[in-house]
mmCIF file of C-alpha atoms in Angstrom:
data_model
loop_
_atom_site.group_PDB
_atom_site.id
_atom_site.type_symbol
_atom_site.label_atom_id
_atom_site.label_comp_id
_atom_site.label_asym_id
_atom_site.label_seq_id
_atom_site.Cartn_x
_atom_site.Cartn_y
_atom_site.Cartn_z
ATOM 1 C CA MET A 1 0.000 0.000 0.000
ATOM 2 C CA ASP A 2 1.573 3.302 -0.985
ATOM 3 C CA PHE A 3 1.907 6.323 1.281
ATOM 4 C CA THR A 4 -0.909 8.315 -0.406
ATOM 5 C CA LYS A 5 -3.517 5.589 0.084
ATOM 6 C CA LEU A 6 -2.445 5.129 3.678
ATOM 7 C CA THR A 7 -2.723 8.870 4.299
ATOM 8 C CA ILE A 8 -6.232 8.958 2.798
ATOM 9 C CA ILE A 9 -7.350 6.033 4.969
ATOM 10 C CA PHE A 10 -5.856 7.651 8.050
ATOM 11 C CA LEU A 11 -7.535 11.012 7.428
ATOM 12 C CA SER A 12 -10.858 9.275 6.731
ATOM 13 C CA PHE A 13 -10.694 7.482 10.085
ATOM 14 C CA ILE A 14 -9.836 10.714 11.892
ATOM 15 C CA THR A 15 -12.736 12.552 10.246
ATOM 16 C CA ILE A 16 -15.195 9.796 11.159
ATOM 17 C CA MET A 17 -13.922 9.665 14.744
ATOM 18 C CA VAL A 18 -14.200 13.395 15.316
ATOM 19 C CA ALA A 19 -17.647 13.655 13.697
ATOM 20 C CA SER A 20 -19.065 10.791 15.747
ATOM 21 C CA THR A 21 -17.573 11.557 19.174
ATOM 22 C CA THR A 22 -18.156 15.245 19.730
ATOM 23 C CA ALA A 23 -20.466 16.853 22.190
ATOM 24 C CA ALA A 24 -21.260 20.477 22.773
ATOM 25 C CA VAL A 25 -20.677 21.787 26.279
ATOM 26 C CA TYR A 26 -23.063 24.515 27.417
ATOM 27 C CA GLU A 27 -22.468 26.568 30.525
ATOM 28 C CA VAL A 28 -25.957 27.321 31.783
ATOM 29 C CA GLY A 29 -26.355 31.096 31.963
ATOM 30 C CA ASP A 30 -23.060 31.493 30.118
ATOM 31 C CA SER A 31 -20.518 33.507 32.141
ATOM 32 C CA GLN A 32 -23.103 34.491 34.800
ATOM 33 C CA GLY A 33 -23.813 30.879 35.711
ATOM 34 C CA TRP A 34 -26.828 29.485 37.547
ATOM 35 C CA ILE A 35 -28.022 32.353 39.754
ATOM 36 C CA ILE A 36 -31.164 34.271 40.617
ATOM 37 C CA GLY A 37 -31.311 37.703 39.128
ATOM 38 C CA ASN A 38 -31.277 39.226 35.689
ATOM 39 C CA ILE A 39 -30.956 36.035 33.634
ATOM 40 C CA ASP A 40 -33.813 34.702 31.553
ATOM 41 C CA TYR A 41 -32.907 31.011 31.424
ATOM 42 C CA SER A 42 -35.772 30.195 29.066
ATOM 43 C CA GLN A 43 -34.395 32.783 26.647
ATOM 44 C CA TRP A 44 -30.880 31.404 27.138
ATOM 45 C CA ALA A 45 -32.041 27.862 26.334
ATOM 46 C CA SER A 46 -34.085 28.988 23.315
ATOM 47 C CA THR A 47 -30.917 30.200 21.571
ATOM 48 C CA LYS A 48 -29.287 26.751 21.669
ATOM 49 C CA ASN A 49 -29.781 23.514 19.725
ATOM 50 C CA PHE A 50 -29.288 20.698 22.191
ATOM 51 C CA HIS A 51 -28.513 17.136 21.108
ATOM 52 C CA VAL A 52 -27.968 13.741 22.703
ATOM 53 C CA ASN A 53 -24.541 13.591 24.428
ATOM 54 C CA ASP A 54 -24.312 17.367 24.841
ATOM 55 C CA ILE A 55 -23.297 18.467 28.313
ATOM 56 C CA LEU A 56 -24.908 21.096 30.544
ATOM 57 C CA VAL A 57 -22.563 22.655 33.093
ATOM 58 C CA PHE A 58 -24.167 24.409 36.051
ATOM 59 C CA ASN A 59 -21.859 26.772 37.975
ATOM 60 C CA TYR A 60 -23.264 28.244 41.189
ATOM 61 C CA ASN A 61 -22.697 28.782 44.897
ATOM 62 C CA ASN A 62 -24.059 25.608 46.480
ATOM 63 C CA LYS A 63 -24.872 27.459 49.713
ATOM 64 C CA TYR A 64 -27.588 29.390 47.874
ATOM 65 C CA GLN A 65 -28.554 27.315 44.810
ATOM 66 C CA ASN A 66 -29.028 23.772 43.591
ATOM 67 C CA VAL A 67 -30.200 22.104 40.391
ATOM 68 C CA MET A 68 -33.134 19.751 40.078
ATOM 69 C CA GLN A 69 -34.347 17.876 37.051
ATOM 70 C CA VAL A 70 -38.113 17.684 37.386
ATOM 71 C CA SER A 71 -41.263 16.629 35.558
ATOM 72 C CA ARG A 72 -43.167 19.074 33.377
ATOM 73 C CA GLN A 73 -45.887 19.296 36.007
ATOM 74 C CA GLU A 74 -43.411 20.270 38.733
ATOM 75 C CA TYR A 75 -41.683 22.687 36.334
ATOM 76 C CA ASP A 76 -44.963 24.422 35.448
ATOM 77 C CA SER A 77 -46.144 24.697 39.061
ATOM 78 C CA CYS A 78 -42.713 25.263 40.690
ATOM 79 C CA THR A 79 -43.877 22.791 43.322
ATOM 80 C CA ILE A 80 -41.105 20.237 43.692
ATOM 81 C CA THR A 81 -42.088 17.106 45.591
ATOM 82 C CA ASN A 82 -40.431 14.313 43.621
ATOM 83 C CA PRO A 83 -37.441 15.507 41.553
ATOM 84 C CA ILE A 84 -36.017 13.160 38.931
ATOM 85 C CA ALA A 85 -32.493 14.155 40.010
ATOM 86 C CA THR A 86 -30.928 16.638 42.411
ATOM 87 C CA PHE A 87 -27.475 18.187 42.029
ATOM 88 C CA ASN A 88 -25.761 20.355 44.611
ATOM 89 C CA THR A 89 -21.987 20.421 44.116
ATOM 90 C CA GLY A 90 -21.799 23.952 42.716
ATOM 91 C CA LYS A 91 -20.257 22.677 39.494
ATOM 92 C CA ASP A 92 -22.507 20.012 38.034
ATOM 93 C CA SER A 93 -22.031 18.496 34.573
ATOM 94 C CA ILE A 94 -25.073 16.740 33.178
ATOM 95 C CA THR A 95 -24.849 14.707 29.977
ATOM 96 C CA LEU A 96 -28.073 14.703 27.957
ATOM 97 C CA GLN A 97 -28.428 10.989 27.323
ATOM 98 C CA ALA A 98 -31.603 10.655 25.283
ATOM 99 C CA SER A 99 -33.898 12.704 23.104
ATOM 100 C CA GLY A 100 -36.947 14.258 24.709
ATOM 101 C CA ASP A 101 -37.924 17.059 27.070
ATOM 102 C CA TYR A 102 -35.821 18.039 30.074
ATOM 103 C CA TYR A 103 -36.916 20.442 32.806
ATOM 104 C CA TYR A 104 -34.482 22.066 35.250
ATOM 105 C CA VAL A 105 -35.201 24.293 38.239
ATOM 106 C CA CYS A 106 -33.491 25.586 41.331
ATOM 107 C CA GLY A 107 -35.134 23.819 44.261
ATOM 108 C CA ILE A 108 -34.473 26.594 46.777
ATOM 109 C CA THR A 109 -37.789 28.065 47.913
ATOM 110 C CA GLY A 110 -38.918 30.905 45.658
ATOM 111 C CA HIS A 111 -36.131 30.622 43.062
ATOM 112 C CA CYS A 112 -38.174 28.706 40.490
ATOM 113 C CA GLN A 113 -41.049 31.164 40.861
ATOM 114 C CA ILE A 114 -38.807 34.110 39.979
ATOM 115 C CA GLY A 115 -37.388 32.433 36.881
ATOM 116 C CA GLN A 116 -34.514 30.158 37.849
ATOM 117 C CA LYS A 117 -35.732 27.390 35.573
ATOM 118 C CA PHE A 118 -35.642 26.299 31.947
ATOM 119 C CA HIS A 119 -36.900 23.623 29.593
ATOM 120 C CA ILE A 120 -35.043 22.067 26.677
ATOM 121 C CA ASN A 121 -36.014 19.594 23.990
ATOM 122 C CA ILE A 122 -33.290 17.232 22.805
ATOM 123 C CA VAL A 123 -33.302 16.149 19.188
ATOM 124 C CA GLY A 124 -30.899 14.096 17.099
ATOM 125 C CA THR A 125 -28.133 11.797 18.170
ATOM 126 C CA SER A 126 -25.026 13.990 18.359
ATOM 127 C CA SER A 127 -24.113 17.635 18.315
ATOM 128 C CA GLN A 128 -22.645 19.483 15.387
ATOM 129 C CA ALA A 129 -22.787 22.747 17.326
ATOM 130 C CA SER A 130 -19.928 25.192 17.536
ATOM 131 C CA ALA A 131 -19.603 24.996 21.316
ATOM 132 C CA SER A 132 -16.627 23.385 23.023
ATOM 133 C CA VAL A 133 -15.806 19.934 21.703
ATOM 134 C CA VAL A 134 -15.130 17.042 24.042
ATOM 135 C CA ALA A 135 -14.034 13.532 23.048
ATOM 136 C CA SER A 136 -14.798 10.562 25.275
ATOM 137 C CA PRO A 137 -11.918 8.490 26.726
ATOM 138 C CA LEU A 138 -13.100 5.439 24.761
ATOM 139 C CA SER A 139 -12.993 7.422 21.512
ATOM 140 C CA PHE A 140 -9.495 8.625 22.344
ATOM 141 C CA MET A 141 -8.320 5.043 22.918
ATOM 142 C CA LEU A 142 -9.896 3.947 19.637
ATOM 143 C CA LEU A 143 -8.127 6.796 17.845
ATOM 144 C CA ILE A 144 -4.766 5.794 19.349
ATOM 145 C CA THR A 145 -5.366 2.169 18.293
ATOM 146 C CA ILE A 146 -6.157 3.204 14.716
ATOM 147 C CA ILE A 147 -3.036 5.347 14.569
ATOM 148 C CA ALA A 148 -0.905 2.466 15.848
ATOM 149 C CA ILE A 149 -2.366 0.055 13.274
ATOM 150 C CA LEU A 150 -1.791 2.529 10.466
ATOM 151 C CA GLN A 151 1.794 3.135 11.575
ATOM 152 C CA PHE A 152 2.380 -0.620 11.633
ATOM 153 C CA CYS A 153 0.953 -0.966 8.105
ATOM 154 C CA PHE A 154 3.065 1.971 6.929
ATOM 155 C CA PHE A 155 6.286 0.420 8.214
ATOM 156 C CA LEU A 156 5.413 -2.993 6.719
ATOM 157 C CA ALA A 157 5.052 -1.333 3.313
ATOM 158 C CA PHE A 158 8.714 -0.320 3.345
#
């Protein structure tokens, strides 16, 4: 196999790997984070196109905020009795694992009522967004394996 064919194969594998293993990372509230105040989180979410495997990062002071994933009913009423998940580290990363509707609120009394909440709808299977790109460790190992195999084939050709 000549060098040109090997190079084409290698670049094809790299392109496929990058296209299939990327996820957009969204910092909720952008640089302001997850706070009460002058942020319209519904507006923030409406400007994004979320996909399966994208990651939401919530940055906040965990003495005053938390994050809860809730049902639509709890989201609409801001009455949280049975959250789907609760996060309270102050720096929570949540991977969107399936398509569908997701509802997030702050569970601190009164925060949801004054707008610390948002809804997103996940479509598609992977992100092609222009946000930060993250590759999974498994994808990285697969990439290293492909490179090693191609190097081996290249040296056998000479």
